[in-house]
Tab-separated table of C-alpha atoms in Angstrom:
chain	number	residue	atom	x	y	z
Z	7	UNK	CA	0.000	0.000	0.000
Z	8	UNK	CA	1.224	3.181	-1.030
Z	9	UNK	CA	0.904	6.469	1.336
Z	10	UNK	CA	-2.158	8.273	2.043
Z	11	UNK	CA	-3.094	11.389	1.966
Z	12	UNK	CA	-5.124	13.050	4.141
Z	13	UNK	CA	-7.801	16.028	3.766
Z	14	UNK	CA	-9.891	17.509	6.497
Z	15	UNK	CA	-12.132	20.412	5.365
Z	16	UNK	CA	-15.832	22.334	6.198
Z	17	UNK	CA	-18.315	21.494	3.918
Z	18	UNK	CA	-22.226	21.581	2.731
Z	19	UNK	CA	-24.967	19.496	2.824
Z	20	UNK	CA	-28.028	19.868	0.069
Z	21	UNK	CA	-31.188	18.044	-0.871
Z	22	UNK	CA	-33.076	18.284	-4.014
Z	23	UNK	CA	-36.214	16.832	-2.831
Z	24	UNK	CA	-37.798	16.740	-6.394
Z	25	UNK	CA	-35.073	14.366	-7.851
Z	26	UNK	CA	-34.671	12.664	-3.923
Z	27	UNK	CA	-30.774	12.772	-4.182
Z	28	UNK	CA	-28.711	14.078	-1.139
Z	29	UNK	CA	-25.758	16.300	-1.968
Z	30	UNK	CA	-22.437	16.115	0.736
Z	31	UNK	CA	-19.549	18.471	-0.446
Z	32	UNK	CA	-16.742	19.498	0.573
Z	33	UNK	CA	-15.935	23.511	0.497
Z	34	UNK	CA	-12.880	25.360	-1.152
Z	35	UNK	CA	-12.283	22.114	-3.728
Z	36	UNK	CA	-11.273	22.730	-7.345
Z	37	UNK	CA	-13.557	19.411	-9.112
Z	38	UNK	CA	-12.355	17.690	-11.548
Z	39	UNK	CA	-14.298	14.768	-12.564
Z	40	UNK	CA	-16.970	12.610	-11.268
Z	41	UNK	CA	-17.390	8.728	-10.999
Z	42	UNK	CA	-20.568	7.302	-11.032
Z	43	UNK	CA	-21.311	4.305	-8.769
Z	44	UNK	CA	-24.110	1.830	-7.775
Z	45	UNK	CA	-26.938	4.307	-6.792
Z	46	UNK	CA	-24.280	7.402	-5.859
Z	47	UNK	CA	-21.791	9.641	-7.507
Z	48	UNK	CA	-18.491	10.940	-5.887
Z	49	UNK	CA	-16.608	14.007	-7.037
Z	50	UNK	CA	-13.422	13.836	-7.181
Z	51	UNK	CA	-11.229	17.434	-7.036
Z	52	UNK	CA	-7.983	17.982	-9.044
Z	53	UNK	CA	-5.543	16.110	-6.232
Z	54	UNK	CA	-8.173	13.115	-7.018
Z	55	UNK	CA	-9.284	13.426	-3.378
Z	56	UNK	CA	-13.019	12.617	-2.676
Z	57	UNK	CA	-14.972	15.970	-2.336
Z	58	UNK	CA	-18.571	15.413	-2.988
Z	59	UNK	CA	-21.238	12.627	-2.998
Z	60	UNK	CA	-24.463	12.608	-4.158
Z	61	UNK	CA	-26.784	9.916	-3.002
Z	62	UNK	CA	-29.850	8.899	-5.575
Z	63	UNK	CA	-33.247	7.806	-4.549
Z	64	UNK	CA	-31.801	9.029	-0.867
Z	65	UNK	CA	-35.407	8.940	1.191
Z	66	UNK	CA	-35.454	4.865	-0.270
Z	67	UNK	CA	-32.217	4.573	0.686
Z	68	UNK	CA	-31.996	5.823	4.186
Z	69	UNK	CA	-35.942	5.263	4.817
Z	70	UNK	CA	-36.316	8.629	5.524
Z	71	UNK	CA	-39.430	10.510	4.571
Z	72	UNK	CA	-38.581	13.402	1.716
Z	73	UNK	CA	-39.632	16.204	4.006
Z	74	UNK	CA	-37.323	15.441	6.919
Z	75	UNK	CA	-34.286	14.932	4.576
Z	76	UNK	CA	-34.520	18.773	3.895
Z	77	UNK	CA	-33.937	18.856	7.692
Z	78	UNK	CA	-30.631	17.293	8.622
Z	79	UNK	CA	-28.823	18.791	11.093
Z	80	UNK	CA	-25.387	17.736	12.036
Z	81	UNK	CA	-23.433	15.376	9.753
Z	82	UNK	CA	-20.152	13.708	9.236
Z	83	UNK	CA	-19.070	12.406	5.757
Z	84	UNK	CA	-15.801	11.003	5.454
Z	85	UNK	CA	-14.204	9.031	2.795
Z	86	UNK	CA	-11.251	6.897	1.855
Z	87	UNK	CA	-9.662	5.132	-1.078
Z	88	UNK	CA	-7.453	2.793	-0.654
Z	89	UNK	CA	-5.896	0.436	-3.096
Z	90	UNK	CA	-8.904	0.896	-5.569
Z	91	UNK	CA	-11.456	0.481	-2.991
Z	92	UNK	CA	-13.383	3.770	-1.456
Z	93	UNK	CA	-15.428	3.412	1.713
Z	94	UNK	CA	-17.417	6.164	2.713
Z	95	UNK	CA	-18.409	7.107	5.721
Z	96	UNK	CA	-22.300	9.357	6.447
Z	97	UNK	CA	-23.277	10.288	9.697
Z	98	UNK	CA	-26.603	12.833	9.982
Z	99	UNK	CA	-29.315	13.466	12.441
Z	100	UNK	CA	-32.433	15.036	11.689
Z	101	UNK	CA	-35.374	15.547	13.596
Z	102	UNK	CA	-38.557	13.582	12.340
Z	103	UNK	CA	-42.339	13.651	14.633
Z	104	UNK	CA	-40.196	15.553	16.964
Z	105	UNK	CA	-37.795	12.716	17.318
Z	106	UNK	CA	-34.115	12.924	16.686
Z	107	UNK	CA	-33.100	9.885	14.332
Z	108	UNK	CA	-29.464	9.271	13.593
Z	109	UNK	CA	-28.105	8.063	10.791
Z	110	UNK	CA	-24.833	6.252	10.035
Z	111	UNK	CA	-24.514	4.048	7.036
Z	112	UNK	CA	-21.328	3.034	5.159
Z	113	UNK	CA	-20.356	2.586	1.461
Z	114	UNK	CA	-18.152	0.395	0.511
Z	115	UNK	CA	-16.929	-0.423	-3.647
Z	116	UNK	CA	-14.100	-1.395	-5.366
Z	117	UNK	CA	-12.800	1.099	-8.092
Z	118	UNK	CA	-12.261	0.421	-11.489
Z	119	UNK	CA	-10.606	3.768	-11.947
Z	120	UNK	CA	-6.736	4.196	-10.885
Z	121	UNK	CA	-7.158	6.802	-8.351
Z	122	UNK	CA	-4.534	7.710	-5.646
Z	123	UNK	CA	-4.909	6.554	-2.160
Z	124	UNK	CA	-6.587	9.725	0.091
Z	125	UNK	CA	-8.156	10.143	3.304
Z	126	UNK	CA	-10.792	12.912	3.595
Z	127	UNK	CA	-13.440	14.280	6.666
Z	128	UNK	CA	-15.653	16.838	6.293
Z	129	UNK	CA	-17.481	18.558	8.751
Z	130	UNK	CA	-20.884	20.718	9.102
């Protein structure tokens, strides 16, 4: 395994509640490409370090009614790729029937794509 890089940044969180996908990004990024997956779509910026993630049919996904996905409130997303295989990392709360529900689900796929191994967390 070759080094990794790391990344730690401040980022946004969006919802397009007409198409149901769930946008995580991270600020201050040049992009460079994208690379769609199985149901999601990362971003990758010009260092080829994972900087955005959008999540398709996300109330399916995560079981989450559409409304309270335009609602989440504090969130982790963090991803890695090493040696061709990303994992990525969500972690959200949001506030449905005046309960707080938590989310924390985990991606995991191999890569096709050479990409160099990174580390990134981004923070709301």
């Amino acid at each position: 395994m070759k080094g990794i890089r790391k990344l730690k940044g401040s980022g946004k969180i969006d919802y397009d509640q007409v198409n149901d996908i769930l946008f995580f990004k991270v600020d201050g990024r040049e992009y460079s490409h994208s690379v769609e997956l199985l149901g999601y779509v990362i971003d990758l910026d010009t260092e080829g370090f994972v900087v955005g993630l959008q999540i398709f049919d996300a109330s399916r996904y995560f079981n989450i009614p559409k409304i309270a996905l335009r609602q989440v409130n504090e969130w982790n997303f963090e991803a890695s790729l090493i040696d061709g295989v990303l994992q990525v990392k969500l972690s959200f709360n949001l506030v449905i029937r005046n309960r707080i529900v938590e989310k924390s689900p985990i991606l995991v796929q191999k890569i096709e794509q050479p990409l160099p191994n990174s580390r990134m967390m981004c923070v709301a």
